[in-house]
Short mmCIF file of C-alpha atoms in Angstrom, two decimals:
data_model
loop_
_atom_site.label_atom_id
_atom_site.label_comp_id
_atom_site.label_asym_id
_atom_site.label_seq_id
_atom_site.Cartn_x
_atom_site.Cartn_y
_atom_site.Cartn_z
CA MET I 140 -104.49 9.31 -26.60
CA GLY I 141 -104.79 12.22 -23.85
CA GLU I 142 -104.54 16.15 -23.58
CA ARG I 143 -101.96 18.00 -25.49
CA GLN I 144 -98.98 19.69 -24.14
CA TYR I 145 -97.96 22.75 -25.39
CA LEU I 146 -95.61 24.86 -24.39
CA CYS I 147 -95.50 29.54 -24.44
CA ILE I 148 -91.49 30.32 -23.97
CA ASP I 149 -91.07 33.83 -23.92
CA GLN I 150 -87.99 35.70 -22.90
CA LYS I 151 -87.79 38.14 -19.70
CA SER I 152 -86.74 41.95 -21.21
CA PHE I 153 -84.94 40.01 -23.51
CA TYR I 154 -82.81 43.34 -25.66
CA ALA I 155 -82.59 43.98 -22.05
CA THR I 156 -81.55 41.25 -20.51
CA ILE I 157 -79.03 40.27 -23.85
CA GLU I 158 -77.65 44.06 -23.64
CA CYS I 159 -76.74 43.09 -19.66
CA VAL I 160 -75.04 39.74 -20.53
CA ALA I 161 -73.00 41.06 -23.32
CA ARG I 162 -71.39 43.42 -20.71
CA GLY I 163 -71.26 40.39 -17.61
CA LEU I 164 -74.21 41.95 -15.86
CA ASP I 165 -76.68 40.04 -13.86
CA PRO I 166 -79.48 40.02 -15.65
CA MET I 167 -81.77 39.90 -12.66
CA THR I 168 -80.07 42.76 -10.63
CA ALA I 169 -78.88 44.88 -13.23
CA ASP I 170 -80.52 48.93 -13.86
CA LEU I 171 -80.15 48.96 -17.62
CA VAL I 172 -82.29 50.34 -20.53
CA VAL I 173 -81.97 49.94 -24.94
CA ALA I 174 -82.68 53.28 -26.04
CA ASP I 175 -81.11 55.46 -28.40
CA PRO I 176 -79.46 58.11 -26.64
CA ASP I 177 -78.69 60.64 -29.58
CA ARG I 178 -82.59 61.08 -30.59
CA SER I 179 -84.74 63.19 -28.81
CA GLU I 180 -85.96 62.48 -25.26
CA ASN I 181 -89.04 61.19 -26.04
CA THR I 182 -87.15 57.97 -27.59
CA ILE I 183 -89.18 54.95 -25.86
CA CYS I 184 -87.53 52.63 -24.20
CA LEU I 185 -87.47 49.08 -26.27
CA ALA I 186 -86.83 47.30 -23.66
CA VAL I 187 -85.85 47.65 -19.96
CA SER I 188 -84.09 45.43 -17.54
CA ILE I 189 -85.74 43.08 -15.21
CA HIS I 190 -84.41 44.80 -11.51
CA ALA I 191 -85.13 47.92 -12.90
CA LYS I 192 -88.69 46.98 -13.21
CA LYS I 193 -88.59 46.16 -9.50
CA ARG I 194 -87.53 49.67 -9.58
CA GLY I 195 -90.65 51.77 -11.10
CA ILE I 196 -89.21 51.76 -14.56
CA GLN I 197 -92.34 51.37 -16.53
CA ASN I 198 -92.25 48.73 -20.08
CA ARG I 199 -92.48 51.16 -22.58
CA CYS I 200 -91.58 54.53 -20.68
CA ARG I 201 -89.30 57.24 -22.24
CA MET I 202 -86.00 58.39 -21.80
CA LYS I 203 -87.26 62.24 -20.09
CA ASP I 204 -89.64 60.08 -17.55
CA ILE I 205 -86.08 57.97 -15.64
CA PRO I 206 -85.04 60.06 -12.95
CA PRO I 207 -81.55 60.87 -13.54
CA TRP I 208 -80.31 59.95 -9.79
CA MET I 209 -80.96 55.67 -10.70
CA ASN I 210 -78.29 55.59 -12.62
CA VAL I 211 -79.22 53.61 -14.67
CA ILE I 212 -77.36 52.56 -17.85
CA VAL I 213 -78.47 53.21 -21.46
CA ALA I 214 -77.93 49.97 -24.25
CA LYS I 215 -78.13 51.32 -27.90
CA PRO I 216 -80.53 49.36 -29.75
CA ARG I 217 -78.65 46.32 -31.63
CA MET I 218 -81.29 44.76 -33.73
CA GLN I 219 -78.85 42.45 -35.71
CA ALA I 220 -78.17 41.11 -32.05
CA TYR I 221 -81.59 40.17 -31.28
CA ILE I 222 -82.25 37.94 -34.38
CA ASP I 223 -78.79 36.97 -34.06
CA CYS I 224 -80.12 35.36 -30.38
CA SER I 225 -83.30 34.75 -31.31
CA ALA I 226 -81.84 31.67 -33.93
CA GLY I 227 -79.57 30.20 -31.54
CA ILE I 228 -83.22 29.73 -28.84
CA TYR I 229 -84.31 28.67 -31.59
CA GLY I 230 -81.51 26.15 -32.37
CA VAL I 231 -81.73 24.92 -28.98
CA PHE I 232 -85.68 24.07 -29.50
CA LEU I 233 -84.07 22.33 -32.02
CA LYS I 234 -82.33 20.06 -29.75
CA TYR I 235 -85.72 19.16 -28.10
CA LEU I 236 -88.51 19.40 -30.95
CA ALA I 237 -88.74 19.00 -35.18
CA PRO I 238 -89.58 22.11 -36.77
CA GLU I 239 -93.42 20.80 -37.89
CA ASP I 240 -93.79 20.74 -33.90
CA ILE I 241 -92.52 24.58 -33.15
CA TYR I 242 -94.05 27.70 -34.38
CA VAL I 243 -92.05 31.09 -33.33
CA TYR I 244 -94.93 34.32 -32.22
CA SER I 245 -91.93 36.71 -31.87
CA ILE I 246 -88.14 38.10 -32.04
CA ASP I 247 -88.51 36.92 -28.49
CA GLU I 248 -92.32 33.54 -27.95
CA ALA I 249 -92.13 30.67 -29.85
CA PHE I 250 -95.10 27.62 -29.48
CA LEU I 251 -94.02 24.11 -28.00
CA ASP I 252 -95.94 21.56 -28.62
CA VAL I 253 -94.26 18.47 -26.32
CA THR I 254 -96.90 16.19 -26.84
CA HIS I 255 -95.38 12.89 -28.04
CA TYR I 256 -92.42 14.00 -27.05
CA LEU I 257 -92.61 13.80 -23.47
CA LYS I 258 -93.07 9.52 -23.12
CA MET I 259 -89.99 9.60 -25.39
CA TYR I 260 -87.21 11.07 -22.74
CA GLY I 261 -89.14 9.49 -20.38
CA MET I 262 -90.18 13.38 -18.44
CA SER I 263 -93.31 14.88 -17.23
CA THR I 264 -94.23 18.83 -19.68
CA LYS I 265 -92.98 20.94 -16.56
CA GLU I 266 -89.30 18.40 -16.11
CA LEU I 267 -89.66 18.96 -20.09
CA ALA I 268 -90.36 22.82 -20.29
CA GLN I 269 -87.61 23.22 -17.28
CA LYS I 270 -84.56 21.13 -20.08
CA ILE I 271 -84.84 23.50 -21.93
CA MET I 272 -86.08 26.80 -19.65
CA GLN I 273 -81.89 26.04 -18.26
CA ASP I 274 -80.06 24.63 -21.90
CA VAL I 275 -81.79 28.73 -22.60
CA ARG I 276 -80.21 29.87 -20.61
CA ASP I 277 -76.86 28.59 -21.33
CA THR I 278 -76.74 28.20 -24.24
CA ILE I 279 -78.11 32.55 -24.72
CA GLY I 280 -77.62 33.83 -21.32
CA THR I 281 -80.96 34.91 -21.09
CA ILE I 282 -84.03 34.14 -18.49
CA CYS I 283 -87.40 32.15 -19.94
CA THR I 284 -90.13 32.46 -19.10
CA CYS I 285 -93.57 29.25 -19.89
CA GLY I 286 -96.89 28.47 -20.04
CA ILE I 287 -97.94 25.26 -20.21
CA GLY I 288 -101.14 24.10 -20.99
CA THR I 289 -103.87 21.67 -22.85
CA ASN I 290 -104.08 24.41 -26.17
CA LEU I 291 -102.52 27.02 -27.17
CA TYR I 292 -104.34 29.07 -25.46
CA LEU I 293 -103.76 28.23 -21.88
CA ALA I 294 -100.48 27.60 -22.31
CA LYS I 295 -100.76 32.08 -24.06
CA ILE I 296 -102.58 32.76 -20.86
CA ALA I 297 -100.37 30.58 -18.78
CA LEU I 298 -97.32 32.54 -19.68
CA ASP I 299 -99.18 36.19 -19.61
CA ILE I 300 -100.87 36.09 -16.13
CA THR I 301 -99.53 32.77 -14.20
CA ALA I 302 -95.86 32.56 -14.93
CA LYS I 303 -94.98 36.35 -13.82
CA HIS I 304 -96.04 35.66 -10.47
CA ALA I 305 -94.24 31.90 -10.44
CA GLU I 306 -90.67 31.87 -8.69
CA ASP I 307 -89.74 29.21 -11.30
CA PHE I 308 -90.90 31.48 -14.33
CA ILE I 309 -93.31 28.45 -14.92
CA GLY I 310 -97.76 28.75 -14.96
CA GLU I 311 -100.25 25.62 -16.05
CA LEU I 312 -103.56 25.91 -17.02
CA ASP I 313 -106.07 23.23 -18.19
CA GLU I 314 -109.81 24.38 -18.87
CA GLU I 315 -110.66 23.15 -15.09
CA SER I 316 -107.72 24.76 -13.56
CA TYR I 317 -108.59 28.47 -15.66
CA ARG I 318 -112.09 28.70 -14.85
CA GLU I 319 -111.30 28.18 -11.06
CA LYS I 320 -108.18 30.71 -11.24
CA LEU I 321 -108.88 32.61 -14.36
CA TRP I 322 -112.69 33.05 -14.13
CA ASP I 323 -112.81 36.70 -11.66
CA HIS I 324 -109.59 37.49 -12.39
CA LYS I 325 -109.12 41.62 -13.14
CA PRO I 326 -108.68 43.51 -15.76
CA ILE I 327 -109.76 41.67 -18.41
CA THR I 328 -107.14 43.19 -21.12
CA ASP I 329 -104.46 40.71 -19.18
CA PHE I 330 -106.16 37.62 -21.48
CA TRP I 331 -104.77 37.66 -25.13
CA ARG I 332 -106.73 39.59 -28.27
CA ILE I 333 -108.62 41.34 -25.09
CA SER I 334 -108.23 44.69 -26.14
CA HIS I 335 -108.99 48.26 -24.46
CA GLY I 336 -112.12 48.89 -26.62
CA THR I 337 -112.94 44.81 -26.42
CA ALA I 338 -113.26 46.06 -23.01
CA ALA I 339 -115.43 48.82 -23.17
CA ARG I 340 -117.72 47.56 -25.38
CA LEU I 341 -118.17 43.78 -22.74
CA LYS I 342 -118.94 46.91 -20.23
CA ARG I 343 -121.27 48.23 -21.95
CA PHE I 344 -122.69 44.31 -21.14
CA GLY I 345 -121.62 44.79 -17.47
CA ILE I 346 -118.41 42.26 -18.37
CA THR I 347 -115.30 42.85 -16.52
CA THR I 348 -114.41 38.92 -16.27
CA MET I 349 -114.06 36.08 -18.32
CA ARG I 350 -116.96 34.48 -15.96
CA GLY I 351 -119.13 36.94 -17.17
CA VAL I 352 -118.16 36.35 -21.04
CA ALA I 353 -119.06 32.97 -20.12
CA GLU I 354 -122.04 33.45 -19.08
CA CYS I 355 -123.97 35.98 -20.87
CA THR I 356 -125.48 35.25 -24.24
CA GLU I 357 -124.64 33.88 -27.52
CA ASP I 358 -127.12 36.17 -28.79
CA SER I 359 -125.84 39.17 -27.24
CA LEU I 360 -122.51 38.23 -28.05
CA TYR I 361 -122.56 37.72 -31.70
CA ARG I 362 -124.29 41.38 -32.15
CA GLU I 363 -122.25 42.76 -30.18
CA PHE I 364 -118.68 41.70 -32.10
CA GLY I 365 -120.18 38.82 -35.26
CA ILE I 366 -118.05 36.26 -35.90
CA ASP I 367 -115.42 37.47 -33.45
CA ALA I 368 -117.97 36.69 -30.90
CA GLU I 369 -116.96 32.89 -31.54
CA LEU I 370 -113.60 32.94 -30.56
CA LEU I 371 -114.42 34.95 -27.52
CA ILE I 372 -116.65 31.97 -25.69
CA ASP I 373 -114.09 29.64 -26.67
CA HIS I 374 -111.63 32.01 -25.25
CA ALA I 375 -113.84 32.51 -22.00
CA TRP I 376 -114.29 28.67 -21.68
CA GLY I 377 -110.66 27.49 -22.12
CA ARG I 378 -111.07 26.31 -25.60
CA GLU I 379 -108.91 26.67 -28.25
CA PRO I 380 -109.43 24.38 -31.18
CA THR I 381 -106.37 25.48 -33.48
CA THR I 382 -103.10 23.81 -33.68
CA ILE I 383 -99.36 24.53 -34.51
CA ARG I 384 -99.92 22.44 -37.90
CA ASP I 385 -103.17 24.48 -38.57
CA ILE I 386 -101.42 27.11 -37.87
CA LYS I 387 -98.14 26.05 -39.86
CA ASN I 388 -100.96 24.51 -43.21
CA TYR I 389 -102.92 28.21 -43.08
CA GLN I 390 -102.47 30.11 -46.96
CA SER I 391 -104.30 33.59 -46.78
CA LYS I 392 -106.26 34.33 -49.38
CA SER I 393 -105.45 37.93 -49.97
CA LYS I 394 -101.62 39.70 -48.82
CA SER I 395 -99.84 42.50 -48.79
CA MET I 396 -97.21 44.61 -48.07
CA SER I 397 -96.81 47.51 -45.85
CA SER I 398 -94.20 49.68 -44.67
CA GLY I 399 -94.14 52.41 -42.56
CA GLN I 400 -92.08 55.21 -40.47
CA VAL I 401 -93.11 57.64 -37.47
CA LEU I 402 -90.81 61.15 -37.99
CA MET I 403 -88.03 61.86 -35.11
CA ARG I 404 -89.65 65.62 -35.85
CA ASP I 405 -92.79 67.20 -37.36
CA TYR I 406 -92.94 67.72 -41.25
CA LYS I 407 -93.95 70.07 -43.08
CA PHE I 408 -95.88 69.90 -46.36
CA GLU I 409 -93.52 68.99 -49.12
CA GLU I 410 -91.15 67.34 -46.46
CA GLY I 411 -93.56 64.39 -46.29
CA GLU I 412 -93.90 64.17 -49.81
CA LEU I 413 -90.62 63.27 -50.34
CA ILE I 414 -90.59 59.84 -47.26
CA ALA I 415 -93.85 58.97 -49.05
CA LYS I 416 -91.87 58.96 -52.05
CA GLU I 417 -89.26 57.70 -50.11
CA MET I 418 -90.89 54.42 -48.66
CA MET I 419 -92.63 54.21 -51.88
CA ASP I 420 -89.85 53.52 -54.17
CA GLN I 421 -88.18 50.49 -51.55
CA LEU I 422 -91.33 49.37 -51.43
CA SER I 423 -91.69 48.58 -55.25
CA LEU I 424 -87.53 47.53 -55.27
CA ASP I 425 -89.05 44.82 -51.92
CA MET I 426 -91.95 43.76 -54.41
CA THR I 427 -89.78 43.36 -57.51
CA ALA I 428 -87.45 41.20 -54.95
CA LYS I 429 -90.05 39.07 -54.73
CA ASP I 430 -92.06 39.05 -57.77
CA TYR I 431 -94.96 40.41 -56.28
CA VAL I 432 -97.31 42.85 -57.99
CA THR I 433 -99.65 45.12 -56.49
CA GLU I 434 -103.11 46.47 -57.68
CA SER I 435 -103.19 49.15 -55.39
CA ILE I 436 -101.89 51.61 -52.94
CA THR I 437 -103.06 53.05 -49.40
CA LEU I 438 -101.75 55.74 -47.83
CA TRP I 439 -102.19 56.45 -44.30
CA VAL I 440 -100.66 59.91 -43.19
CA GLY I 441 -100.79 60.99 -39.77
CA TYR I 442 -100.99 64.46 -38.43
CA SER I 443 -98.44 65.70 -35.12
CA LYS I 444 -100.59 65.26 -31.53
CA SER I 445 -100.76 68.79 -31.23
CA GLU I 446 -102.69 69.17 -34.39
CA GLU I 447 -106.58 68.15 -34.14
CA ASN I 448 -107.10 66.51 -37.08
CA PRO I 449 -105.77 63.17 -36.61
CA GLY I 450 -104.54 61.95 -39.83
CA ALA I 451 -105.57 61.36 -44.35
CA ARG I 452 -106.18 58.76 -45.33
CA GLY I 453 -106.74 57.19 -49.30
CA THR I 454 -106.06 54.36 -51.89
CA ALA I 455 -104.98 54.93 -55.51
CA GLN I 456 -105.77 52.03 -58.58
CA PHE I 457 -103.39 50.75 -60.92
CA CYS I 458 -104.87 50.32 -64.47
CA ARG I 459 -103.06 46.88 -64.23
CA PRO I 460 -101.02 44.86 -61.00
CA THR I 461 -97.54 45.94 -61.37
CA ASN I 462 -94.22 46.77 -59.28
CA LEU I 463 -92.23 49.66 -61.45
CA SER I 464 -91.16 52.90 -59.65
CA THR I 465 -91.95 54.68 -62.41
CA GLU I 466 -95.67 54.27 -61.57
CA MET I 467 -95.36 53.80 -57.99
CA VAL I 468 -94.04 55.82 -56.41
CA PRO I 469 -96.01 59.69 -59.08
CA ALA I 470 -99.36 57.36 -58.58
CA VAL I 471 -98.47 57.91 -54.46
CA ALA I 472 -97.27 61.23 -54.69
CA ALA I 473 -100.57 62.39 -56.27
CA LEU I 474 -102.38 60.92 -53.27
CA TYR I 475 -100.50 62.51 -51.74
CA ARG I 476 -101.26 66.00 -52.88
CA ARG I 477 -105.16 65.08 -53.10
CA ILE I 478 -105.79 63.37 -49.44
CA VAL I 479 -103.40 64.82 -47.01
CA ASP I 480 -104.42 68.95 -45.77
CA PRO I 481 -100.93 70.99 -46.09
CA ARG I 482 -102.03 73.06 -43.20
CA TYR I 483 -100.90 70.04 -40.75
CA LEU I 484 -97.21 68.73 -39.86
CA ILE I 485 -96.73 65.04 -39.85
CA ARG I 486 -95.75 62.87 -37.61
CA ARG I 487 -96.39 59.26 -39.37
CA ILE I 488 -96.37 57.92 -42.38
CA SER I 489 -98.01 54.49 -43.51
CA ILE I 490 -98.29 52.76 -47.10
CA THR I 491 -99.69 49.36 -47.90
CA CYS I 492 -99.61 47.83 -51.59
CA ASN I 493 -103.14 45.59 -51.49
CA ASN I 494 -103.93 42.51 -53.44
CA VAL I 495 -100.25 41.42 -53.60
CA THR I 496 -100.17 38.72 -56.32
CA ARG I 497 -97.24 36.37 -58.57
CA ASP I 498 -95.95 39.02 -60.78
CA ILE I 499 -96.28 35.59 -63.90
CA GLY I 500 -94.28 38.26 -66.65
CA VAL I 501 -97.06 38.75 -68.98
CA LEU I 502 -97.36 42.39 -69.89
CA GLN I 503 -100.53 44.09 -70.40
CA LEU I 504 -100.63 45.62 -73.78
CA ASN I 505 -102.16 48.90 -74.65
CA MET I 506 -102.58 51.44 -77.45
CA PHE I 507 -101.28 54.10 -75.15
CA GLU I 508 -97.63 53.13 -72.97
CA ASP I 509 -94.50 51.56 -74.59
CA VAL I 510 -94.02 48.32 -73.79
CA SER I 511 -90.46 48.98 -73.66
CA LYS I 512 -90.42 51.15 -71.31
CA GLN I 513 -91.88 48.93 -68.96
CA ILE I 514 -89.28 46.09 -69.89
CA ARG I 515 -86.41 48.43 -69.66
CA GLN I 516 -87.52 49.35 -65.83
CA LYS I 517 -87.98 46.77 -65.04
CA ALA I 518 -84.25 45.16 -65.82
CA LEU I 519 -83.34 48.25 -64.09
CA GLN I 520 -85.05 47.32 -61.48
CA GLU I 521 -83.22 44.48 -60.68
CA THR I 522 -79.88 45.68 -61.87
CA LEU I 523 -80.64 47.59 -58.88
CA LEU I 524 -80.75 45.16 -56.60
CA GLY I 525 -78.03 42.73 -57.77
CA ILE I 526 -75.91 45.78 -56.66
CA ARG I 527 -77.62 46.57 -53.84
CA ALA I 528 -77.28 43.38 -52.05
CA ARG I 529 -73.34 43.23 -52.73
CA TYR I 530 -72.20 46.18 -52.00
CA GLY I 531 -74.98 47.39 -48.87
CA LYS I 532 -78.64 49.32 -49.88
CA ASN I 533 -76.16 52.64 -49.58
CA SER I 534 -74.39 51.78 -52.61
CA ILE I 535 -76.59 53.49 -54.86
CA LEU I 536 -79.55 55.78 -54.31
CA LYS I 537 -81.82 57.94 -56.37
CA GLY I 538 -81.10 61.86 -55.53
CA MET I 539 -83.95 62.61 -53.54
CA ASN I 540 -82.47 60.36 -50.73
CA TYR I 541 -79.67 63.16 -51.06
CA GLU I 542 -82.09 65.93 -49.58
CA GLU I 543 -82.14 67.19 -46.20
CA ALA I 544 -85.85 65.27 -45.11
CA ALA I 545 -84.80 62.30 -46.31
CA THR I 546 -84.86 59.36 -44.36
CA GLY I 547 -83.77 56.75 -46.48
CA ARG I 548 -79.84 56.51 -45.97
CA GLU I 549 -80.47 55.88 -42.50
CA ARG I 550 -83.52 53.41 -41.95
CA ASN I 551 -81.29 50.74 -45.49
CA GLU I 552 -79.05 51.17 -42.06
CA GLN I 553 -81.97 49.95 -39.48
CA ILE I 554 -83.97 47.23 -39.20
CA GLY I 555 -87.23 47.37 -38.25
CA GLY I 556 -86.81 51.91 -37.93
CA HIS I 557 -84.02 50.85 -35.09
CA ARG I 558 -80.00 50.22 -35.10
CA ARG I 559 -78.58 47.40 -37.21
CA GLY I 560 -76.04 46.84 -34.00
#
């Protein structure tokens, strides 16, 4: 059999395009940004329409950076609508491919292995890509860009670097054309997985292009990047052995659950503790819903940009795996008071439950704890989940959720920290 054929399909200005379609506007000519105007002028625009980008509005800009004279339409985020449209796009893909040949990379991007479908449809890879892209446009209204490659990496690079400059929004690469067209491409950060930090480390070797990576001695790269050098070298040559099946069959050796939020203003020490307790309480319920327990929690607190100290980090261990809020909330509060400097204002908080495993329902007994309390607390959390599932997350709350600085009630009405719609 010949080389595999992959598509990497992305939706151009996804959120903004959906809002244009909802208003009966042409996504190619309308000036629209997706942002919440009820927040501060520093609010980041989640998406910028295709035409607004052409007029100079930068992606992920802040509301204050948009000149008033441009008369840009501001659409409030509607995350549920975007999720529904993403599901609709996946439904279009299913008209052409089986689920095992589709890998959803993000809400607006997916990889498709079309190798076995070309003969069945009697089409070339590009013809099938065009048909799927047009079907998405007709069915959902969004505009696709597509990268075609002989492996997943080349499909992604074709999408990110070459498709955006093509009239039909399609880019194609194989290993030979990749080296011919992109080995000397700059900046090197345009390539997938090449961060600014990685680029800076490569620059110390005088490397600013993928050609430079390919021609560098492997020993030097392994000394600098360790095992990550293997991926870097493969990608420099346009190689990627991983398939969609490999990705779907992958089982992580360890799991974690996390929650994080960027606060809308600078929070004082006591207010930040309240937010950490709210987040931990919700995480304990989330783990109960999934029958997970954790051995430890890690708390990261980021101070305001006006402060010199970037933040604080610490971990708390439990004597046994748990998901009980009566154990986790006091633990995160104690950890917060131990690691956070009360002199600094707080802007970001993140909590991670480490080494998450299945709750097998076995209680670890000892002489100093009342097991009946554990059983009652677990039953209470399951009852809370049942009430919230039926009547909504805000149907039953705790006293701390009503304090002035609390954000739990508002976040319960959001998806991913943004308006549900």
